[in-house]
Amino acid sequence: MSRRPLVRECPPTTWYFRQPRYMRYMSREITSIFVGAYCVLLVVGLQRLADGPMAWEGFLLALQSPASIVFQILALVAAVYHAATWFNATQKAMPIQIGEGFVPGKLISGAHYAAWAVLSLIVLILAGVF
Amino acid sequence: MAKSHKPVVWFPFAAGGTVIAFCMPVIVLLTLLAALGHAPAGLDYQNMHVFARSGLGKLIIFGVVALSLWSSAHRLRCTCYDFGLRADTLAATVLYAAAIFGSIAAAVFLARI
């Protein structure tokens, strides 16, 4: 009698419907699509900026189309979700040991959130939003 | 079998993930404000041009764009695989090439400003 290894069936395209945690994993994966597309938008914006004032105004005007607004709202949600999950993961990715014990994970993630808030606020102030 | 190309891929990925987490939400928020007709003064051509012409501005813009592109390419590669696309070499080649191309394009545009 030959021993056969246990091979679990794994449907390649629908495996993540099996468990909520797989779904959460995939929902984070999907954010990369919007973030990646937004990076392309940034490069295009840079080109328009290099092309001069008229091109830049045209770029800002093109941003106002309904499709662009919907996309940017989705990109904003994706970017915030990426940020939150990234900061939540920092406490697992880089635990800090002091003596025998570890710095509480919540403190590490919390510090990232605080730095994020301060940095975002500085950028908003420098951009003249307030 | 000590050498691996993985650190080369991984370092910009991790750096990019951090850059995206810290910078991307506020950048999207700024362009979204502009899209909704409330463009902040910082997005005026004059201000953007001054920022992108300074050495520090160029460095910040290129760093954010290039690292975000690379990180996104790496994540999209994983996403392709997770959605069942098993042609990983093809996906990696296309996506990394796109990220490198986008970074070079960003550098060229910045040099022209």
CSV table of C-alpha atoms in Angstrom, one decimal:
chain,number,residue,atom,x,y,z
A,1,MET,CA,0.0,0.0,0.0
A,2,SER,CA,1.5,3.3,-1.1
A,3,ARG,CA,1.1,6.4,1.0
A,4,ARG,CA,-0.2,9.3,-0.8
A,5,PRO,CA,0.2,12.8,0.5
A,6,LEU,CA,-2.8,14.7,1.5
A,7,VAL,CA,-3.6,17.2,-1.2
A,8,ARG,CA,-6.3,19.7,-0.3
A,9,GLU,CA,-8.3,20.9,-3.2
A,10,CYS,CA,-7.8,24.6,-3.7
A,11,PRO,CA,-9.8,26.4,-6.3
A,12,PRO,CA,-7.3,29.0,-7.7
A,13,THR,CA,-9.8,31.8,-8.4
A,14,THR,CA,-12.4,31.4,-5.6
A,15,TRP,CA,-10.4,30.2,-2.6
A,16,TYR,CA,-10.9,33.4,-0.6
A,17,PHE,CA,-14.7,32.9,-0.3
A,18,ARG,CA,-14.0,30.1,2.2
A,19,GLN,CA,-13.2,32.1,5.2
A,20,PRO,CA,-13.8,35.7,6.4
A,21,ARG,CA,-10.1,36.1,7.1
A,22,TYR,CA,-9.3,35.3,3.5
A,23,MET,CA,-11.9,37.8,2.4
A,24,ARG,CA,-10.3,40.4,4.6
A,25,TYR,CA,-6.9,39.6,3.1
A,26,MET,CA,-8.3,39.9,-0.4
A,27,SER,CA,-10.1,43.2,0.4
A,28,ARG,CA,-6.7,44.6,1.3
A,29,GLU,CA,-5.1,43.1,-1.8
A,30,ILE,CA,-7.7,44.9,-4.0
A,31,THR,CA,-6.6,48.3,-2.6
A,32,SER,CA,-3.4,47.9,-4.6
A,33,ILE,CA,-5.4,48.2,-7.9
A,34,PHE,CA,-6.7,51.6,-6.9
A,35,VAL,CA,-3.4,52.8,-5.4
A,36,GLY,CA,-1.5,51.6,-8.5
A,37,ALA,CA,-3.9,53.4,-10.8
A,38,TYR,CA,-3.6,56.5,-8.7
A,39,CYS,CA,0.2,56.4,-9.0
A,40,VAL,CA,-0.2,56.5,-12.8
A,41,LEU,CA,-2.4,59.5,-12.4
A,42,LEU,CA,0.4,61.2,-10.4
A,43,VAL,CA,2.9,60.6,-13.2
A,44,VAL,CA,0.5,62.0,-15.7
A,45,GLY,CA,0.0,65.1,-13.4
A,46,LEU,CA,3.8,65.5,-13.3
A,47,GLN,CA,3.9,65.5,-17.1
A,48,ARG,CA,1.2,68.2,-17.2
A,49,LEU,CA,3.1,70.3,-14.6
A,50,ALA,CA,6.2,70.0,-16.8
A,51,ASP,CA,4.2,71.1,-19.9
A,52,GLY,CA,3.3,74.5,-18.4
A,53,PRO,CA,0.4,76.4,-16.9
A,54,MET,CA,-2.2,75.7,-19.6
A,55,ALA,CA,-1.6,71.9,-19.4
A,56,TRP,CA,-1.7,72.0,-15.6
A,57,GLU,CA,-5.0,73.9,-15.6
A,58,GLY,CA,-6.3,71.4,-18.0
A,59,PHE,CA,-5.2,68.6,-15.7
A,60,LEU,CA,-7.0,70.1,-12.7
A,61,LEU,CA,-10.1,70.6,-14.9
A,62,ALA,CA,-10.0,67.0,-16.1
A,63,LEU,CA,-9.9,65.9,-12.5
A,64,GLN,CA,-13.4,67.3,-12.1
A,65,SER,CA,-15.1,64.8,-14.4
A,66,PRO,CA,-17.6,62.5,-12.5
A,67,ALA,CA,-15.6,59.4,-13.4
A,68,SER,CA,-12.5,61.0,-12.0
A,69,ILE,CA,-14.3,62.0,-8.8
A,70,VAL,CA,-15.7,58.4,-8.3
A,71,PHE,CA,-12.2,57.0,-8.9
A,72,GLN,CA,-10.6,59.4,-6.5
A,73,ILE,CA,-13.1,58.6,-3.8
A,74,LEU,CA,-12.4,54.9,-4.3
A,75,ALA,CA,-8.7,55.6,-4.3
A,76,LEU,CA,-9.0,57.6,-1.0
A,77,VAL,CA,-10.9,54.7,0.7
A,78,ALA,CA,-8.2,52.3,-0.7
A,79,ALA,CA,-5.3,54.5,0.5
A,80,VAL,CA,-6.8,54.9,4.0
A,81,TYR,CA,-7.6,51.2,4.3
A,82,HIS,CA,-4.0,50.4,3.2
A,83,ALA,CA,-2.6,52.9,5.7
A,84,ALA,CA,-4.7,51.5,8.6
A,85,THR,CA,-3.9,47.9,7.9
A,86,TRP,CA,-0.2,48.8,7.4
A,87,PHE,CA,0.0,50.5,10.7
A,88,ASN,CA,-1.9,47.7,12.5
A,89,ALA,CA,0.7,45.3,11.0
A,90,THR,CA,3.7,47.3,12.3
A,91,GLN,CA,3.4,45.9,15.8
A,92,LYS,CA,3.8,42.3,14.4
A,93,ALA,CA,6.4,43.3,11.8
A,94,MET,CA,8.7,45.1,14.1
A,95,PRO,CA,8.2,44.3,17.8
A,96,ILE,CA,10.5,46.3,20.1
A,97,GLN,CA,12.1,44.5,22.9
A,98,ILE,CA,13.3,46.3,26.1
A,99,GLY,CA,15.0,44.0,28.6
A,100,GLU,CA,12.8,41.0,29.1
A,101,GLY,CA,9.6,42.4,27.9
A,102,PHE,CA,8.2,43.9,24.7
A,103,VAL,CA,6.8,47.3,24.1
A,104,PRO,CA,3.0,46.9,23.9
A,105,GLY,CA,1.9,46.4,20.3
A,106,LYS,CA,-0.8,49.1,20.6
A,107,LEU,CA,1.9,51.7,21.4
A,108,ILE,CA,3.8,50.9,18.2
A,109,SER,CA,0.8,51.0,16.0
A,110,GLY,CA,-0.5,54.1,17.9
A,111,ALA,CA,2.7,55.9,17.4
A,112,HIS,CA,2.4,55.3,13.6
A,113,TYR,CA,-1.2,56.6,13.6
A,114,ALA,CA,-0.1,59.7,15.5
A,115,ALA,CA,2.8,60.3,13.1
A,116,TRP,CA,0.4,59.8,10.2
A,117,ALA,CA,-2.1,62.3,11.6
A,118,VAL,CA,0.6,64.9,12.2
A,119,LEU,CA,2.2,64.5,8.8
A,120,SER,CA,-1.2,64.7,7.0
A,121,LEU,CA,-2.0,67.8,9.0
A,122,ILE,CA,1.3,69.4,8.0
A,123,VAL,CA,0.8,68.6,4.4
A,124,LEU,CA,-2.7,70.0,4.4
A,125,ILE,CA,-1.5,73.2,6.1
A,126,LEU,CA,1.4,73.6,3.7
A,127,ALA,CA,-1.0,73.1,0.8
A,128,GLY,CA,-3.2,75.9,2.1
A,129,VAL,CA,-6.3,73.9,2.8
A,130,PHE,CA,-7.0,75.8,6.1
B,1,MET,CA,22.6,29.2,-3.0
B,2,ALA,CA,23.1,32.2,-0.8
B,3,LYS,CA,22.3,35.0,-3.2
B,4,SER,CA,18.8,36.0,-3.8
B,5,HIS,CA,17.2,38.8,-5.8
B,6,LYS,CA,14.5,39.1,-3.2
B,7,PRO,CA,16.0,41.9,-1.1
B,8,VAL,CA,16.2,44.1,-4.2
B,9,VAL,CA,12.4,43.6,-4.7
B,10,TRP,CA,11.5,43.7,-1.0
B,11,PHE,CA,13.3,46.8,0.2
B,12,PRO,CA,11.5,49.2,-2.2
B,13,PHE,CA,8.3,47.3,-1.6
B,14,ALA,CA,8.4,47.8,2.2
B,15,ALA,CA,9.6,51.4,1.8
B,16,GLY,CA,6.9,52.0,-0.8
B,17,GLY,CA,4.2,50.5,1.5
B,18,THR,CA,5.3,52.9,4.2
B,19,VAL,CA,5.3,55.9,1.9
B,20,ILE,CA,1.9,55.0,0.6
B,21,ALA,CA,0.5,54.6,4.1
B,22,PHE,CA,1.9,57.9,5.3
B,23,CYS,CA,1.5,60.1,2.2
B,24,MET,CA,-1.0,58.7,-0.2
B,25,PRO,CA,-4.3,59.4,1.7
B,26,VAL,CA,-3.5,63.1,2.1
B,27,ILE,CA,-2.3,63.4,-1.5
B,28,VAL,CA,-5.6,61.8,-2.8
B,29,LEU,CA,-7.5,64.1,-0.4
B,30,LEU,CA,-5.8,67.1,-2.0
B,31,THR,CA,-6.6,66.1,-5.6
B,32,LEU,CA,-10.1,65.1,-4.6
B,33,LEU,CA,-10.6,68.6,-3.1
B,34,ALA,CA,-9.4,70.0,-6.4
B,35,ALA,CA,-11.8,67.7,-8.3
B,36,LEU,CA,-14.7,68.9,-6.2
B,37,GLY,CA,-13.9,72.5,-7.1
B,38,HIS,CA,-12.1,73.5,-3.9
B,39,ALA,CA,-8.6,73.4,-5.1
B,40,PRO,CA,-6.3,74.5,-2.3
B,41,ALA,CA,-3.8,77.3,-3.1
B,42,GLY,CA,-0.9,74.8,-2.9
B,43,LEU,CA,-2.2,73.2,-6.1
B,44,ASP,CA,-1.9,76.4,-8.2
B,45,TYR,CA,0.5,76.2,-11.0
B,46,GLN,CA,2.8,78.8,-9.5
B,47,ASN,CA,3.1,77.0,-6.1
B,48,MET,CA,3.4,73.5,-7.6
B,49,HIS,CA,6.0,74.8,-10.0
B,50,VAL,CA,8.1,76.4,-7.3
B,51,PHE,CA,7.9,73.2,-5.2
B,52,ALA,CA,8.8,70.9,-8.1
B,53,ARG,CA,11.6,73.1,-9.2
B,54,SER,CA,13.4,73.0,-5.8
B,55,GLY,CA,15.9,70.2,-5.2
B,56,LEU,CA,14.0,69.1,-2.0
B,57,GLY,CA,10.7,69.1,-3.9
B,58,LYS,CA,12.1,67.1,-6.7
B,59,LEU,CA,13.5,64.5,-4.2
B,60,ILE,CA,10.2,64.3,-2.3
B,61,ILE,CA,8.1,63.9,-5.5
B,62,PHE,CA,10.4,61.4,-7.1
B,63,GLY,CA,10.7,59.4,-3.9
B,64,VAL,CA,7.0,59.2,-3.3
B,65,VAL,CA,6.1,58.4,-7.0
B,66,ALA,CA,8.9,55.9,-7.6
B,67,LEU,CA,8.5,54.0,-4.3
B,68,SER,CA,4.7,54.0,-4.6
B,69,LEU,CA,4.9,52.7,-8.2
B,70,TRP,CA,7.3,49.9,-7.2
B,71,SER,CA,5.3,48.9,-4.1
B,72,SER,CA,2.1,48.9,-6.2
B,73,ALA,CA,3.7,46.8,-8.9
B,74,HIS,CA,4.8,44.2,-6.4
B,75,ARG,CA,1.4,44.1,-4.7
B,76,LEU,CA,-0.4,43.9,-8.0
B,77,ARG,CA,1.8,40.9,-8.9
B,78,CYS,CA,0.7,39.2,-5.7
B,79,THR,CA,-2.9,40.2,-6.4
B,80,CYS,CA,-2.8,38.7,-9.9
B,81,TYR,CA,-1.5,35.4,-8.4
B,82,ASP,CA,-4.2,35.4,-5.7
B,83,PHE,CA,-6.9,35.9,-8.2
B,84,GLY,CA,-5.8,32.8,-10.1
B,85,LEU,CA,-3.4,34.2,-12.7
B,86,ARG,CA,-0.6,31.7,-12.5
B,87,ALA,CA,1.7,33.3,-15.1
B,88,ASP,CA,3.8,34.9,-12.4
B,89,THR,CA,6.9,35.5,-14.5
B,90,LEU,CA,4.8,37.4,-17.1
B,91,ALA,CA,2.9,39.4,-14.5
B,92,ALA,CA,6.2,40.3,-12.7
B,93,THR,CA,7.9,41.3,-15.9
B,94,VAL,CA,5.1,43.5,-17.1
B,95,LEU,CA,4.4,45.1,-13.7
B,96,TYR,CA,8.0,45.8,-12.7
B,97,ALA,CA,8.8,47.1,-16.2
B,98,ALA,CA,5.8,49.4,-15.9
B,99,ALA,CA,7.0,50.6,-12.5
B,100,ILE,CA,10.5,51.2,-13.8
B,101,PHE,CA,9.2,53.0,-16.9
B,102,GLY,CA,6.9,55.2,-14.7
B,103,SER,CA,9.8,56.1,-12.4
B,104,ILE,CA,12.0,57.0,-15.4
B,105,ALA,CA,9.2,59.1,-16.9
B,106,ALA,CA,8.7,60.9,-13.5
B,107,ALA,CA,12.4,61.7,-13.4
B,108,VAL,CA,12.4,63.0,-17.0
B,109,PHE,CA,9.3,65.2,-16.2
B,110,LEU,CA,10.9,66.5,-13.1
B,111,ALA,CA,14.1,67.3,-14.9
B,112,ARG,CA,12.1,69.4,-17.4
B,113,ILE,CA,10.5,71.5,-14.7
